[in-house]
mmCIF file with all atom_site columns, C-alpha atoms in Angstrom:
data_model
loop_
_atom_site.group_PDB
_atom_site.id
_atom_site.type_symbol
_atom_site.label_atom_id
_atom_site.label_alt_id
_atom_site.label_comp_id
_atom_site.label_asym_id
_atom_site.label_entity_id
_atom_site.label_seq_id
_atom_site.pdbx_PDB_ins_code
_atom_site.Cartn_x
_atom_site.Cartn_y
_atom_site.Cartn_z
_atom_site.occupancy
_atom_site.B_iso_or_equiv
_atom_site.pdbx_formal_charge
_atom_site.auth_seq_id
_atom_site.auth_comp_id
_atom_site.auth_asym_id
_atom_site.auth_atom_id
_atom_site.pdbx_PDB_model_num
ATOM 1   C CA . UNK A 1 1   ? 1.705  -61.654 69.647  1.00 47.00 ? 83  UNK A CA 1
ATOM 2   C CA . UNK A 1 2   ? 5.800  -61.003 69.895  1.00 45.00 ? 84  UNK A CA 1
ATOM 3   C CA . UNK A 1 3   ? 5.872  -63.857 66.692  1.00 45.00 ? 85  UNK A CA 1
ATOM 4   C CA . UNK A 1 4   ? 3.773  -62.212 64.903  1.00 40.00 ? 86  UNK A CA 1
ATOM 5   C CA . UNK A 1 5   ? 5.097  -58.624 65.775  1.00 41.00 ? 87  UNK A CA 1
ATOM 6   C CA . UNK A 1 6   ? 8.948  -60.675 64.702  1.00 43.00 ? 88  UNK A CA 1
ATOM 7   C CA . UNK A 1 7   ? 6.884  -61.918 61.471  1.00 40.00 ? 89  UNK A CA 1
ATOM 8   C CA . UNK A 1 8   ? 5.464  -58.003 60.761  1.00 41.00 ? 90  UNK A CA 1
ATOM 9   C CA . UNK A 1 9   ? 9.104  -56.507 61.489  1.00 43.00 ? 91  UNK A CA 1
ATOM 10  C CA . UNK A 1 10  ? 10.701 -59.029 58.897  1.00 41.00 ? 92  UNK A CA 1
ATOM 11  C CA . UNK A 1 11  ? 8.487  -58.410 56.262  1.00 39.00 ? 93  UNK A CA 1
ATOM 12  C CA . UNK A 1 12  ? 9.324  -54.671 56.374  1.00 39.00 ? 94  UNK A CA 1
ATOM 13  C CA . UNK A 1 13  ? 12.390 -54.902 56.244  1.00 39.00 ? 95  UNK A CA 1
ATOM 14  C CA . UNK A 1 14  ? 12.567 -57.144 53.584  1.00 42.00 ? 96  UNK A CA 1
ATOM 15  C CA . UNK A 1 15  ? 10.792 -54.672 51.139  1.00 39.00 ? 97  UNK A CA 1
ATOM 16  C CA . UNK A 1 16  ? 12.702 -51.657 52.610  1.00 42.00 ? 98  UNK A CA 1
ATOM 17  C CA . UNK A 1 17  ? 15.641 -53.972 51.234  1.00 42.00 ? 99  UNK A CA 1
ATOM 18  C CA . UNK A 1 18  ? 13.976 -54.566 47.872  1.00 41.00 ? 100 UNK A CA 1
ATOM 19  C CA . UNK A 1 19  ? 13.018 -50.965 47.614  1.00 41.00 ? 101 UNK A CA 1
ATOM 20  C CA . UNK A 1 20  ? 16.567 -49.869 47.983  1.00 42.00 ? 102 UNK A CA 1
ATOM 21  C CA . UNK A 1 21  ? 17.711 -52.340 45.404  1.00 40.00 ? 103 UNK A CA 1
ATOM 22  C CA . UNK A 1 22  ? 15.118 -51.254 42.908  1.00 37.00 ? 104 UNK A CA 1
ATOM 23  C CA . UNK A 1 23  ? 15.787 -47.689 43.737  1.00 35.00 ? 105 UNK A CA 1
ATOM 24  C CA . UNK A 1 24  ? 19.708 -48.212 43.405  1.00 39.00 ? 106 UNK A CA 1
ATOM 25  C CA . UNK A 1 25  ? 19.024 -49.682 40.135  1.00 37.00 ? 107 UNK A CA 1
ATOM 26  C CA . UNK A 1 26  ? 16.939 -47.086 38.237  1.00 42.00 ? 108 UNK A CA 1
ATOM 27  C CA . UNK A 1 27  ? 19.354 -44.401 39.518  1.00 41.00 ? 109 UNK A CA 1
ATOM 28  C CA . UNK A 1 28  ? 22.192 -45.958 37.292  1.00 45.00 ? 110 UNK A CA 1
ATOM 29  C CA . UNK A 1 29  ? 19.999 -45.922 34.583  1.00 55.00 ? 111 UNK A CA 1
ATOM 30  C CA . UNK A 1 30  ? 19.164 -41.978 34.938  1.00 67.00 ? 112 UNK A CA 1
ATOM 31  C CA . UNK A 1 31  ? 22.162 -40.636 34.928  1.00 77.00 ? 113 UNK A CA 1
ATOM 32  C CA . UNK A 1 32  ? 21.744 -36.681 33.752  1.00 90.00 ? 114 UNK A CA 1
ATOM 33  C CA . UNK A 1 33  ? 23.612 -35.800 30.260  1.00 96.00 ? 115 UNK A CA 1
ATOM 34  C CA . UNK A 1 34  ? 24.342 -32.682 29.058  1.00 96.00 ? 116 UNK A CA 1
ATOM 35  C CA . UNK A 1 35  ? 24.275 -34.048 25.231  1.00 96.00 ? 117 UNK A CA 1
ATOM 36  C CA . UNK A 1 36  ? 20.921 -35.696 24.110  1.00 96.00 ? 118 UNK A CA 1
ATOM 37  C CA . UNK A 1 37  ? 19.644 -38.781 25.862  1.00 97.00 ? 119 UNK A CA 1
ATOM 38  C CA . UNK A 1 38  ? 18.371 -41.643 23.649  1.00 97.00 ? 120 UNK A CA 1
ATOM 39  C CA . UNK A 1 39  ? 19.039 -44.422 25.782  1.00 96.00 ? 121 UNK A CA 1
ATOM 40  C CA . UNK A 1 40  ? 16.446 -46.690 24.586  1.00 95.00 ? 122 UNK A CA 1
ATOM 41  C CA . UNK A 1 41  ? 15.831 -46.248 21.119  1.00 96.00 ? 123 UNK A CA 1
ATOM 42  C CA . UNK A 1 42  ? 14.971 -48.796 18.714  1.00 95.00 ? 124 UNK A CA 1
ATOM 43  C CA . UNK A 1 43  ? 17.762 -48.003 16.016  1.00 97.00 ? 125 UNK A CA 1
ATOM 44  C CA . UNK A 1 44  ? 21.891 -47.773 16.143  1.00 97.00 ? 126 UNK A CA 1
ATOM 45  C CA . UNK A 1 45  ? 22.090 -51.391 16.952  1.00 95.00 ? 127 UNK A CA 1
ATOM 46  C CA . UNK A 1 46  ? 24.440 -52.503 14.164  1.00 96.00 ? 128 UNK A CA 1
ATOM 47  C CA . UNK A 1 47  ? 26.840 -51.951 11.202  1.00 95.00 ? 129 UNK A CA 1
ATOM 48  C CA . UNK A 1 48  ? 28.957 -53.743 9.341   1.00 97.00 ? 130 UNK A CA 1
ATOM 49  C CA . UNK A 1 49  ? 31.786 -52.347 7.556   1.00 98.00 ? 131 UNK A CA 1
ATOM 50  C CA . UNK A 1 50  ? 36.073 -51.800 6.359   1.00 98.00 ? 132 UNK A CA 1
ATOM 51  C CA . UNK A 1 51  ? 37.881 -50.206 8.596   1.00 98.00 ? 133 UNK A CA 1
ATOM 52  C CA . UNK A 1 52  ? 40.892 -48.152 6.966   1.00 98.00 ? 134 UNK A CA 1
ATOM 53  C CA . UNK A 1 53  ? 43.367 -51.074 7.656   1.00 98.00 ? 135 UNK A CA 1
ATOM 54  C CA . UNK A 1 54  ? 41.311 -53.184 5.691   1.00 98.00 ? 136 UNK A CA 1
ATOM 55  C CA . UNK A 1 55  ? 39.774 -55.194 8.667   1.00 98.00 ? 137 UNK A CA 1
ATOM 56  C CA . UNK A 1 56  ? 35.821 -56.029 8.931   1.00 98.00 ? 138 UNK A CA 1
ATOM 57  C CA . UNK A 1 57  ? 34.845 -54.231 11.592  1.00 98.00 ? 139 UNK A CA 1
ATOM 58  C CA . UNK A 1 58  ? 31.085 -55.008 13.915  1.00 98.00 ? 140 UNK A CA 1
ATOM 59  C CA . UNK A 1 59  ? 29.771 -52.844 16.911  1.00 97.00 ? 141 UNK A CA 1
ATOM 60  C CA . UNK A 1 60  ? 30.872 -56.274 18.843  1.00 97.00 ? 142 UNK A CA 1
ATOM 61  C CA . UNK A 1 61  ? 34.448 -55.275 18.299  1.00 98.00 ? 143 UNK A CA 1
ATOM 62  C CA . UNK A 1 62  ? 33.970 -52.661 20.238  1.00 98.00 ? 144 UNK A CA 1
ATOM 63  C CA . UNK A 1 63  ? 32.569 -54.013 23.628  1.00 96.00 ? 145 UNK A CA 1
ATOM 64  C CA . UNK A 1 64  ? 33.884 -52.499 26.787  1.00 97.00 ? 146 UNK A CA 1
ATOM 65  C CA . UNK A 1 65  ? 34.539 -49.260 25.401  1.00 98.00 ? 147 UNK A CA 1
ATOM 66  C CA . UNK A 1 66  ? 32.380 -46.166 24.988  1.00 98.00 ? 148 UNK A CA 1
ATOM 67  C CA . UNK A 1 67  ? 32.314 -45.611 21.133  1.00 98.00 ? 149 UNK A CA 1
ATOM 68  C CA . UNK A 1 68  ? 31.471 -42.039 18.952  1.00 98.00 ? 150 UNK A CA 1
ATOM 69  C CA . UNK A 1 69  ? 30.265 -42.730 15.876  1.00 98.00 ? 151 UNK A CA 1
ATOM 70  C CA . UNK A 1 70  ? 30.341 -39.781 13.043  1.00 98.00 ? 152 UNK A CA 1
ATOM 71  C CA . UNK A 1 71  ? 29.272 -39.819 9.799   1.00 98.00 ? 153 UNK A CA 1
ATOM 72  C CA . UNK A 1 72  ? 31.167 -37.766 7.065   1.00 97.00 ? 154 UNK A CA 1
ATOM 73  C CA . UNK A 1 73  ? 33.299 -37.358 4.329   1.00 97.00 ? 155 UNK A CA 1
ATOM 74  C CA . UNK A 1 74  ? 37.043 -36.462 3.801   1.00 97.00 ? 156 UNK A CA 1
ATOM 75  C CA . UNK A 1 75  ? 36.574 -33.746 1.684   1.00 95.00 ? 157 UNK A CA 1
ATOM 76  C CA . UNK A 1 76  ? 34.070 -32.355 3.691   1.00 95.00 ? 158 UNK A CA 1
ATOM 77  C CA . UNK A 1 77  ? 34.787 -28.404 4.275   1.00 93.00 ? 159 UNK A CA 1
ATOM 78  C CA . UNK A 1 78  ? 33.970 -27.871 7.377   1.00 94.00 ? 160 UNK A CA 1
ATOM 79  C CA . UNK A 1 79  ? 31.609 -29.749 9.601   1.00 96.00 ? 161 UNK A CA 1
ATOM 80  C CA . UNK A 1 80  ? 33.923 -32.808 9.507   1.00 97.00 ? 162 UNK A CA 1
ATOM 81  C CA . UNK A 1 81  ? 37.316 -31.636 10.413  1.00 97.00 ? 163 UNK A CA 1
ATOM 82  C CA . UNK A 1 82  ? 36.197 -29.283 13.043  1.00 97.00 ? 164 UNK A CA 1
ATOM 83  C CA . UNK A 1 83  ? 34.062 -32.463 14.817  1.00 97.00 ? 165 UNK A CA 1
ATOM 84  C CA . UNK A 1 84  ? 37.316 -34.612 14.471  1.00 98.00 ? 166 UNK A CA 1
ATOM 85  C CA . UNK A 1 85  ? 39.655 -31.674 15.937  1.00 97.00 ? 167 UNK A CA 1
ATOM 86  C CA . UNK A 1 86  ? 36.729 -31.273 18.596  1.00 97.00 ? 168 UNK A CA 1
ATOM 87  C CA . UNK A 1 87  ? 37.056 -35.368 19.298  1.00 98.00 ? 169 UNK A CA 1
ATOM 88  C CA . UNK A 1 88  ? 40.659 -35.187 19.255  1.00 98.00 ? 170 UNK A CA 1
ATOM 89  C CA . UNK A 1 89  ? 40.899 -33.066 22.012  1.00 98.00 ? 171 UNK A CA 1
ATOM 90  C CA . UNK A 1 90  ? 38.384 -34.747 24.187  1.00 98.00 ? 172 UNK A CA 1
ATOM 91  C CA . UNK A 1 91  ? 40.919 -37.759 23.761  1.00 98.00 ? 173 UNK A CA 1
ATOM 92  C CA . UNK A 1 92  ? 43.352 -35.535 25.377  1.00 98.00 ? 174 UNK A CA 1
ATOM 93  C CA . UNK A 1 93  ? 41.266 -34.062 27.853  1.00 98.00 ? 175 UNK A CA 1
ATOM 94  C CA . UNK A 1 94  ? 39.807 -37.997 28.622  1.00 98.00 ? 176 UNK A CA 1
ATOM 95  C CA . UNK A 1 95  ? 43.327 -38.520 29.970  1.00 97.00 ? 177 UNK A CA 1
ATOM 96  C CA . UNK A 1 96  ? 44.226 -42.354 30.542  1.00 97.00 ? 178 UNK A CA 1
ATOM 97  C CA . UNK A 1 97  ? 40.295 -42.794 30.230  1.00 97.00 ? 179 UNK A CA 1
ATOM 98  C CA . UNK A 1 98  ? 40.821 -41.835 26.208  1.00 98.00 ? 180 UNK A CA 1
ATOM 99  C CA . UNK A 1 99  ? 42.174 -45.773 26.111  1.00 97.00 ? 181 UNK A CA 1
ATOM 100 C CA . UNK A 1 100 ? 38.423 -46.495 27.244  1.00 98.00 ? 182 UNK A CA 1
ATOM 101 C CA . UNK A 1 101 ? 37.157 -44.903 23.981  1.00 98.00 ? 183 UNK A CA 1
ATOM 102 C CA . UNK A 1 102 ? 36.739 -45.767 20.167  1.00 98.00 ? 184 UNK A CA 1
ATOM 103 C CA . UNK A 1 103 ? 36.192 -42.731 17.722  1.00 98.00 ? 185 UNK A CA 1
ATOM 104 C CA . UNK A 1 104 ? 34.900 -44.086 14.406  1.00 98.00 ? 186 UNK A CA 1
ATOM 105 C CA . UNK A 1 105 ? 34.534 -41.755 11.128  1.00 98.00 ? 187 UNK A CA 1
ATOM 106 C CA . UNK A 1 106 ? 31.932 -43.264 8.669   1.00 98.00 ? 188 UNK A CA 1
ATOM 107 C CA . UNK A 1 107 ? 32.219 -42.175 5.178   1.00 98.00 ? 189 UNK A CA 1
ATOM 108 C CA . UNK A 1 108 ? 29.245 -41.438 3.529   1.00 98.00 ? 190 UNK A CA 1
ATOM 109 C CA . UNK A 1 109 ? 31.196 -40.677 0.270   1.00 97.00 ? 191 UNK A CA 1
ATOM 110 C CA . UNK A 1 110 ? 32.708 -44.447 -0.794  1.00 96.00 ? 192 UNK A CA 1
ATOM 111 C CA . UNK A 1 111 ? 33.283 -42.822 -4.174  1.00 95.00 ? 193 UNK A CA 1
ATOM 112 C CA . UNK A 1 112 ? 36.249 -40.724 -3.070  1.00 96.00 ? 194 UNK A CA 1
ATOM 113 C CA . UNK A 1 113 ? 36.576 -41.862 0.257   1.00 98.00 ? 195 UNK A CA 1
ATOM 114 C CA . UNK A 1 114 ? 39.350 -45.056 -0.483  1.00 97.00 ? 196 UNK A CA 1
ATOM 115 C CA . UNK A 1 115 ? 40.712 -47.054 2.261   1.00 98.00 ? 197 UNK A CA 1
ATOM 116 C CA . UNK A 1 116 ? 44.074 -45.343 1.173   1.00 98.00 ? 198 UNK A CA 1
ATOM 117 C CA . UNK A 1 117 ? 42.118 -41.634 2.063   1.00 98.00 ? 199 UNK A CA 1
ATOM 118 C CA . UNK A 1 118 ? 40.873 -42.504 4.946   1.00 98.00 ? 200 UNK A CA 1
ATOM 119 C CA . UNK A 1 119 ? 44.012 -44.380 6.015   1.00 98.00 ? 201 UNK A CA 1
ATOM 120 C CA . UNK A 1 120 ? 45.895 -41.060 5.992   1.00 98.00 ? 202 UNK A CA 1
ATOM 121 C CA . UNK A 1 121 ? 42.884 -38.735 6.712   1.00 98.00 ? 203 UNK A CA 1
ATOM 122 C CA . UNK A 1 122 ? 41.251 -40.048 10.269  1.00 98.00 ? 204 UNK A CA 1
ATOM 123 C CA . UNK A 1 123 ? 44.382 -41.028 11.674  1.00 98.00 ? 205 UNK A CA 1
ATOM 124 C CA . UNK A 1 124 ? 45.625 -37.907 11.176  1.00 98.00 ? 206 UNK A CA 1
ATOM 125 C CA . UNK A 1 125 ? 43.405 -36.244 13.647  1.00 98.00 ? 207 UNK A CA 1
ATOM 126 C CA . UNK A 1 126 ? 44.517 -39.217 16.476  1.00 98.00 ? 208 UNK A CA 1
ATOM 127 C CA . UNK A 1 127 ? 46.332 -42.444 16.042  1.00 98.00 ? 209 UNK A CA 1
ATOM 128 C CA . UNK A 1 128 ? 43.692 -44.248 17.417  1.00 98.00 ? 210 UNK A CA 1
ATOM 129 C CA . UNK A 1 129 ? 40.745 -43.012 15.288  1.00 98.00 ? 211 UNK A CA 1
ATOM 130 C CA . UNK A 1 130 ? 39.205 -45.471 12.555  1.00 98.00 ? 212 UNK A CA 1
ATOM 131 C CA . UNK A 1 131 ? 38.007 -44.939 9.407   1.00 98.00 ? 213 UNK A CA 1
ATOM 132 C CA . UNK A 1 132 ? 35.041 -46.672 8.012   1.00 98.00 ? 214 UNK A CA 1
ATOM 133 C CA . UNK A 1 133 ? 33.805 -47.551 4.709   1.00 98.00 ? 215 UNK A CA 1
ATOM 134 C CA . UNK A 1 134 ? 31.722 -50.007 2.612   1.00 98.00 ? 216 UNK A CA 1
ATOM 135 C CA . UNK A 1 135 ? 30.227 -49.825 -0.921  1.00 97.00 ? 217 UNK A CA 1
ATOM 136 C CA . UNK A 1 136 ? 27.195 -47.739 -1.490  1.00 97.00 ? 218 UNK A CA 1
ATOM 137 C CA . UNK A 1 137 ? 24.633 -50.259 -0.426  1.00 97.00 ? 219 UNK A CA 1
ATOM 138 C CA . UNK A 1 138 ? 26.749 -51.201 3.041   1.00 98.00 ? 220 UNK A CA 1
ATOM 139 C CA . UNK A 1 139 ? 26.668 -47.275 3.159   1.00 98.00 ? 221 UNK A CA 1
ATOM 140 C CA . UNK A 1 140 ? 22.974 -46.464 2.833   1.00 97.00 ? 222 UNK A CA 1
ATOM 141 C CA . UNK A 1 141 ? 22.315 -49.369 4.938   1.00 97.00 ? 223 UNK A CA 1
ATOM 142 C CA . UNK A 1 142 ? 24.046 -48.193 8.254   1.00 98.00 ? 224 UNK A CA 1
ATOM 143 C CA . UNK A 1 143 ? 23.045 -44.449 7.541   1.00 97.00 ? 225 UNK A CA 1
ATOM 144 C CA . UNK A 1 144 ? 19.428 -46.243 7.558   1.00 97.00 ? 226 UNK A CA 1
ATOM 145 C CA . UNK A 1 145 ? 20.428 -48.196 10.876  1.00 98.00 ? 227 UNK A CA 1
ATOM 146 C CA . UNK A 1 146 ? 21.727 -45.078 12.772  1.00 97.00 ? 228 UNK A CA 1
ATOM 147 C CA . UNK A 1 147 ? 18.882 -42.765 10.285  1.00 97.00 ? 229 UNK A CA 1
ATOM 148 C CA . UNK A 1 148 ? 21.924 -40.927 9.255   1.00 97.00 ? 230 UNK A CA 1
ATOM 149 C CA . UNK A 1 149 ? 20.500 -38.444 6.364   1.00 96.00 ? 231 UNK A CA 1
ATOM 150 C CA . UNK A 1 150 ? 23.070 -38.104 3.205   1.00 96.00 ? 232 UNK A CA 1
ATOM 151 C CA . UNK A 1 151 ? 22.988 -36.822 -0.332  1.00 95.00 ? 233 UNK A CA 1
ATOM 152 C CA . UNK A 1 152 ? 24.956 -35.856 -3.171  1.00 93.00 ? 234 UNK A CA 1
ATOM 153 C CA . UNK A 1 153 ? 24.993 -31.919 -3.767  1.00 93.00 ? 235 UNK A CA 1
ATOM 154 C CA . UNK A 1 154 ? 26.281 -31.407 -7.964  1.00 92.00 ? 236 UNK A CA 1
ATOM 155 C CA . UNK A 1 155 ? 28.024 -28.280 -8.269  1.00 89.00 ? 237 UNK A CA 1
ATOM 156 C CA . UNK A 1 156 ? 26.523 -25.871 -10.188 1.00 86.00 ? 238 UNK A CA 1
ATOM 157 C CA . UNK A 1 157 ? 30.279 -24.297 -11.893 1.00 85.00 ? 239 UNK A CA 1
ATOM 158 C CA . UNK A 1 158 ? 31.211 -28.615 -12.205 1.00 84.00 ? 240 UNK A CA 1
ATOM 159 C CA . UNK A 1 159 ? 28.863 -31.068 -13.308 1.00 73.00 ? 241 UNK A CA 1
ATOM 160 C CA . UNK A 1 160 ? 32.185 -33.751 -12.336 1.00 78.00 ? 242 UNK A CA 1
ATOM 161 C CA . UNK A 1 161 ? 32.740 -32.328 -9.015  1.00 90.00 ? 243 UNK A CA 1
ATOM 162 C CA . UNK A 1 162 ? 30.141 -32.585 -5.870  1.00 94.00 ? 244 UNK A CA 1
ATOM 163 C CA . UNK A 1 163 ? 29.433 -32.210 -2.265  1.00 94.00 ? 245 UNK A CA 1
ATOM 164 C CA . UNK A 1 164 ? 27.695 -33.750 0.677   1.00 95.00 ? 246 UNK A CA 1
ATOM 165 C CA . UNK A 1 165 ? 25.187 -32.751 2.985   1.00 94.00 ? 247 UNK A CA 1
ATOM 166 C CA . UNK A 1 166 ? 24.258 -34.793 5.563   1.00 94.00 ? 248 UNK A CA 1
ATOM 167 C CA . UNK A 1 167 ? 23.666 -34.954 9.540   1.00 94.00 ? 249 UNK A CA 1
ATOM 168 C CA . UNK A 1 168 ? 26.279 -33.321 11.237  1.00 93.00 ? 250 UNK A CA 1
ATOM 169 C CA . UNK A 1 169 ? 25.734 -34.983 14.999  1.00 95.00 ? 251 UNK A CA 1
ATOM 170 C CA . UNK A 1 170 ? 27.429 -37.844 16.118  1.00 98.00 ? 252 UNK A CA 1
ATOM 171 C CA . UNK A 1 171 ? 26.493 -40.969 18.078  1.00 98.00 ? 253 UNK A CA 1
ATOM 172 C CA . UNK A 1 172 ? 27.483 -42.613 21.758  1.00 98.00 ? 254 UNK A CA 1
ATOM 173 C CA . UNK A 1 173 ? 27.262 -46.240 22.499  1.00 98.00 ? 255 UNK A CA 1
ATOM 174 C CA . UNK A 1 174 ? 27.693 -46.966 26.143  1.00 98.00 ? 256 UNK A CA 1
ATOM 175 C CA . UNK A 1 175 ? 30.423 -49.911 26.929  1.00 97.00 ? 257 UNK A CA 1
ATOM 176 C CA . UNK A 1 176 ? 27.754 -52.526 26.864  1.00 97.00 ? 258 UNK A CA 1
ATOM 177 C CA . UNK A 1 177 ? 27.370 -51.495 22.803  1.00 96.00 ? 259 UNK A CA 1
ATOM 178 C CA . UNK A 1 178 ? 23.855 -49.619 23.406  1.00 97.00 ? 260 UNK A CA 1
ATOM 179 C CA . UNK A 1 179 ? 23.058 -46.866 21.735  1.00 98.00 ? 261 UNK A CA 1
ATOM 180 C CA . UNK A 1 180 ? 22.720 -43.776 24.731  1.00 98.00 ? 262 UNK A CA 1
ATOM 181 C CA . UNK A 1 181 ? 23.488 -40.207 23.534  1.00 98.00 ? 263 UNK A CA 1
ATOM 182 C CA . UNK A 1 182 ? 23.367 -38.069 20.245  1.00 97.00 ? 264 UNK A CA 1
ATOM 183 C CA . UNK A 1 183 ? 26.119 -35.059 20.242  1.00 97.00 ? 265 UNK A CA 1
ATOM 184 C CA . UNK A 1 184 ? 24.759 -32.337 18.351  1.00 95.00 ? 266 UNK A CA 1
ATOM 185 C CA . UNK A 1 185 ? 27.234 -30.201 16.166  1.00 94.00 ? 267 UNK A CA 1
ATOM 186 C CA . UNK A 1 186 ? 29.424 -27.545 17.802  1.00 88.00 ? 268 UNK A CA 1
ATOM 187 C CA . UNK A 1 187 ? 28.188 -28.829 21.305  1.00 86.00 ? 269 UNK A CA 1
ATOM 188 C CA . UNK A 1 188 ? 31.828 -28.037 22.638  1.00 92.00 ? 270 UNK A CA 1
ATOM 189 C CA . UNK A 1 189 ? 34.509 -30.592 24.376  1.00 96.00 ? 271 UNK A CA 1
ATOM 190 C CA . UNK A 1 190 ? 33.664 -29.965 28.117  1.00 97.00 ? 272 UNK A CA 1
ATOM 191 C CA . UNK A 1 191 ? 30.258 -31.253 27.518  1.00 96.00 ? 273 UNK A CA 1
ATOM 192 C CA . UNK A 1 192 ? 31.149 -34.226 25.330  1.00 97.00 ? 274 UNK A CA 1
ATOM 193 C CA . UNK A 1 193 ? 34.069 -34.697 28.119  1.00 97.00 ? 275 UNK A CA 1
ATOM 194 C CA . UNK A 1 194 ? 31.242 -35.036 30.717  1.00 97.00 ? 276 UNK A CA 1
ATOM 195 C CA . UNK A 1 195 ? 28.979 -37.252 29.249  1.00 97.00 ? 277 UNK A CA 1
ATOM 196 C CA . UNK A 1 196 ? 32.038 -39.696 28.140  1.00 97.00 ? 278 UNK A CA 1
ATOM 197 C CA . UNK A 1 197 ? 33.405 -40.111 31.740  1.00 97.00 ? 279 UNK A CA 1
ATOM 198 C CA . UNK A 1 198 ? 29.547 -40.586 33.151  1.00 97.00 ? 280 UNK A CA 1
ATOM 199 C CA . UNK A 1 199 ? 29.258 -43.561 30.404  1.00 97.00 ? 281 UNK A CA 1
ATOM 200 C CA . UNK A 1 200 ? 32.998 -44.598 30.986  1.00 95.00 ? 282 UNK A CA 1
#
């Protein structure tokens, strides 16, 4: 009877153990964002493109660190610099953790937007921003891969001269290089701050 009690006794503990594990486990993976969760989804796995030094550049480069990925263009009016003054200072406010973290502007304008532009244009906004670019198909294939929307706008007063809309969020891989958060437009630096140093 006492063996089998000892047997009993064992086995409970044992599962208690395994619950705890499973339990520790899932919490990591539910950790509560302010910004838009999309841990899981199927898309924002890859790209492959310049950066503005002239280097190829992969997601894989970027392993270890938490990465924001925003699409635009340099001539962009509004939406643009305003997200890469917001992400500027959420390097500053990131502290020593900033070091942690890869900004990357993609152009969705390779017409106008040179490596020579967007040498002097991202790096403007922090030293340690990069500037992406490819031709037009590299282009519409990672807007595709992170379903980035884009298009040219004519002007109406300048059939030569143009515009582009496109999706003003930006995108957060987690260290690991999975795709985990979408940061909508004028969401604010505290809240990107957060969500950086819960991925970090």
């Amino acid at each position: 009877m006492r063996r089998l009690f000892a047997v009993f006794a064992l086995v409970v503990v044992a599962l208690s153990l395994s619950a705890c594990d499973w339990f520790d486990a899932n919490r990591a993976d539910k950790v509560k964002f302010i910004n838009t969760d999309v841990t899981g989804a199927p898309y924002g796995k890859e790209l492959a493109l310049t950066d503005h030094t002239g280097q190829p550049r992969t997601l894989a480069d970027f392993k270890g660190k938490v990465v924001v990925i925003f699409f635009g263009y340099t001539q962009c009016p509004d939406v643009c610099p305003t997200t890469m003054v917001e992400m500027a200072q959420v390097m500053k406010d990131l502290g020593p953790d900033a070091d942690r973290v890869q900004v990357l502007f993609v152009t969705i304008d390779p017409q106008r937007d040179t490596q020579a532009l967007l040498a002097q244009y991202v790096p403007a906004f922090d030293p340690r921003f990069l500037g992406l670019f490819g031709d037009e198909e590299a282009t519409k294939k990672v807007a595709k891969e992170f379903k980035v929307f884009y298009q040219k706008v004519p002007s109406k007063n300048n059939p030569e001269s143009y515009s582009m809309d496109h999706t003003a969020g930006s995108y957060v891989l987690d260290p690991q290089g999975n795709l985990r958060l979408f940061i909508k437009y004028g969401q604010g630096t505290q809240a990107i701050v957060q969500d950086l140093k819960a991925l970090l």
